[in-house]
Coordinates of N, CA and C in Angstrom, one line a residue:
X7 N 29.0 -114.5 71.3 CA 28.3 -112.9 70.7 C 27.3 -113.1 70.6
X8 N 26.8 -111.2 71.3 CA 25.8 -111.0 72.2 C 24.6 -110.5 70.1
X9 N 24.0 -111.3 70.1 CA 22.7 -111.0 69.1 C 21.9 -109.7 69.7
X10 N 21.7 -108.5 68.0 CA 21.0 -107.3 68.3 C 19.9 -108.1 68.7
X11 N 19.3 -106.6 69.7 CA 18.0 -107.1 70.8 C 16.9 -106.1 69.8
X12 N 16.5 -106.7 68.8 CA 15.5 -105.7 67.4 C 14.1 -105.4 68.6
X13 N 13.2 -105.8 69.5 CA 12.6 -105.4 70.3 C 13.3 -103.9 70.9
X14 N 14.7 -104.0 71.6 CA 14.8 -102.9 72.1 C 15.1 -101.6 71.0
X15 N 15.9 -102.2 69.9 CA 15.8 -101.5 68.6 C 14.2 -100.5 68.5
X16 N 13.6 -101.6 68.1 CA 11.7 -100.8 67.6 C 11.9 -99.9 68.5
X17 N 11.8 -100.4 70.3 CA 11.4 -99.3 70.2 C 11.8 -97.7 70.9
X18 N 13.2 -97.7 70.8 CA 14.2 -96.2 70.5 C 13.7 -96.1 69.6
X19 N 13.9 -96.5 67.8 CA 12.7 -95.9 67.1 C 11.5 -94.8 67.2
X20 N 10.5 -96.3 68.1 CA 9.2 -95.5 67.9 C 9.8 -94.4 69.2
X21 N 10.4 -94.5 70.2 CA 10.6 -93.2 70.8 C 11.1 -91.7 69.9
X22 N 11.8 -92.6 69.1 CA 12.6 -91.1 68.1 C 11.0 -90.3 67.9
X23 N 10.7 -91.4 66.9 CA 9.4 -90.7 66.1 C 8.5 -90.0 66.8
X24 N 7.7 -91.0 68.5 CA 7.2 -89.9 68.9 C 8.3 -88.5 69.7
X25 N 9.9 -88.1 70.2 CA 10.4 -86.8 70.0 C 9.5 -86.3 69.3
X26 N 10.4 -86.5 67.8 CA 10.3 -85.8 67.0 C 8.5 -85.2 66.0
X27 N 7.4 -85.6 66.3 CA 6.5 -85.8 66.8 C 6.4 -84.3 68.0
X28 N 6.4 -84.5 68.8 CA 6.3 -83.6 69.9 C 7.5 -82.7 69.9
X29 N 8.1 -82.9 68.8 CA 8.9 -81.5 69.3 C 9.4 -81.2 68.0
X30 N 8.5 -80.8 66.8 CA 8.9 -80.9 65.3 C 10.2 -80.2 64.9
X31 N 10.5 -79.0 65.5 CA 11.4 -78.1 65.0 C 12.8 -78.5 65.0
X32 N 12.6 -79.4 66.0 CA 13.5 -80.2 65.8 C 14.9 -80.4 64.9
X33 N 13.6 -81.3 64.1 CA 13.9 -82.1 62.7 C 14.8 -81.3 61.7
X34 N 14.3 -80.1 62.0 CA 14.5 -78.9 61.0 C 15.8 -79.0 61.5
X35 N 16.2 -78.3 62.8 CA 17.2 -78.4 62.8 C 18.2 -78.9 63.6
X36 N 18.3 -79.9 63.6 CA 19.1 -81.4 63.4 C 19.9 -81.2 61.5
X37 N 18.4 -81.2 60.7 CA 18.7 -81.5 59.4 C 19.7 -79.9 58.9
X38 N 19.5 -79.2 59.3 CA 20.5 -77.6 59.0 C 21.1 -77.7 59.1
X39 N 21.9 -78.6 61.0 CA 23.1 -78.8 61.8 C 23.9 -79.4 60.6
X40 N 23.2 -81.1 60.4 CA 23.9 -82.2 59.7 C 24.1 -81.4 58.4
X41 N 23.9 -80.2 57.5 CA 23.8 -80.0 56.0 C 25.0 -79.4 56.1
X42 N 24.7 -78.4 57.3 CA 26.0 -77.8 57.3 C 27.4 -78.0 57.4
X43 N 26.9 -79.0 58.9 CA 27.7 -79.8 59.2 C 29.3 -78.6 59.9
X44 N 30.1 -79.8 60.2 CA 31.1 -78.9 62.1 C 31.7 -79.0 60.8
X45 N 32.8 -77.8 62.2 CA 34.0 -77.5 61.4 C 35.1 -77.0 62.5
X46 N 35.8 -76.7 62.6 CA 36.6 -76.1 63.8 C 36.8 -74.8 64.0
X47 N 36.5 -74.6 64.9 CA 36.4 -73.2 66.3 C 35.1 -73.4 66.0
X48 N 34.0 -74.1 65.4 CA 32.6 -73.9 66.0 C 32.2 -73.4 66.8
X49 N 31.6 -72.7 67.5 CA 30.9 -72.6 68.9 C 29.5 -73.7 68.9
X50 N 29.1 -75.1 70.1 CA 28.6 -75.4 70.3 C 28.0 -74.9 71.8
X51 N 26.3 -74.3 72.1 CA 26.3 -73.9 73.1 C 24.8 -74.3 73.4
X52 N 24.5 -74.4 75.0 CA 23.6 -75.2 74.9 C 23.3 -74.9 76.5
X53 N 22.2 -74.4 76.6 CA 21.3 -73.8 78.1 C 20.3 -75.1 78.5
X54 N 20.2 -74.6 79.9 CA 18.7 -75.8 79.8 C 18.1 -74.8 81.5
X55 N 16.5 -74.3 81.1 CA 16.4 -73.6 81.9 C 15.1 -74.7 82.6
X56 N 15.0 -75.1 83.8 CA 13.8 -76.1 85.1 C 12.8 -74.3 85.6
X57 N 11.6 -75.1 85.0 CA 10.3 -74.3 85.7 C 11.1 -73.8 87.0
X58 N 12.0 -73.7 88.1 CA 11.9 -73.3 89.0 C 12.6 -71.5 88.5
X59 N 12.9 -71.7 87.9 CA 13.6 -71.2 87.2 C 15.2 -71.1 87.4
X60 N 16.1 -72.3 87.8 CA 17.3 -72.7 87.3 C 17.4 -72.9 86.3
X61 N 18.7 -72.1 85.8 CA 19.2 -73.0 84.5 C 20.4 -72.9 84.9
X62 N 21.2 -73.5 83.8 CA 22.4 -74.2 83.0 C 22.6 -74.1 81.8
X63 N 24.6 -73.4 81.4 CA 24.8 -73.2 80.5 C 25.6 -73.6 80.5
X64 N 26.3 -73.9 79.0 CA 27.9 -74.4 78.8 C 27.8 -74.1 77.3
X65 N 29.5 -74.4 77.1 CA 29.7 -74.4 75.9 C 31.2 -74.7 74.8
X66 N 30.8 -75.2 74.1 CA 32.2 -75.9 73.8 C 32.8 -74.6 72.2
X67 N 34.5 -75.1 72.1 CA 34.6 -75.2 70.5 C 35.1 -75.8 69.9
X68 N 34.0 -76.1 69.1 CA 34.9 -77.6 68.3 C 36.4 -77.6 67.9
X69 N 37.3 -78.7 68.3 CA 38.6 -78.9 67.8 C 38.7 -79.8 66.8
X70 N 40.1 -80.3 66.3 CA 40.0 -81.3 65.7 C 39.8 -82.6 66.1
X71 N 39.9 -82.7 66.8 CA 40.2 -84.1 67.8 C 38.3 -84.2 67.3
X72 N 37.5 -83.5 68.6 CA 36.0 -83.7 68.3 C 36.0 -83.5 66.7
X73 N 36.2 -83.7 65.9 CA 35.6 -83.4 64.3 C 35.9 -85.0 64.4
X74 N 37.2 -85.7 64.6 CA 37.8 -87.0 64.3 C 36.5 -88.0 65.1
X75 N 36.0 -87.2 66.2 CA 34.9 -87.8 66.5 C 34.1 -88.3 65.9
X76 N 33.4 -87.0 65.7 CA 32.0 -87.2 64.9 C 32.2 -87.8 63.3
X77 N 33.5 -88.0 63.1 CA 33.8 -88.4 61.4 C 33.5 -90.2 62.0
X78 N 34.1 -90.0 63.0 CA 33.8 -92.1 63.7 C 32.9 -92.5 64.1
X79 N 32.2 -91.7 64.1 CA 30.5 -92.0 64.3 C 29.7 -92.1 64.0
X80 N 30.3 -90.9 62.7 CA 29.2 -91.1 61.8 C 29.7 -92.4 60.8
X81 N 31.0 -92.7 61.1 CA 31.0 -94.1 60.2 C 30.8 -95.4 61.2
X82 N 30.5 -95.2 62.5 CA 29.6 -96.6 63.0 C 28.1 -96.4 62.2
X83 N 27.2 -94.9 62.2 CA 26.0 -94.8 61.9 C 26.2 -96.3 60.2
X84 N 26.8 -95.1 59.8 CA 27.1 -95.5 58.1 C 26.2 -94.7 57.9

């Protein structure tokens, strides 16, 4: 049986804390989305812009199977 690597977990937690300090709007954004929750037919859009002007965009419309996956992930997290 594999043991949990607490050092790796600690490093990830530190990196998350640093990320949230560097990007303070993300915590509120994530909190707002979590509070409202996800629902079927909800749209999720993502855009990535590079310094050279290249941009990639995509989006999904949430399905019932997506909600089932999100709930399963939430149950794993605890």
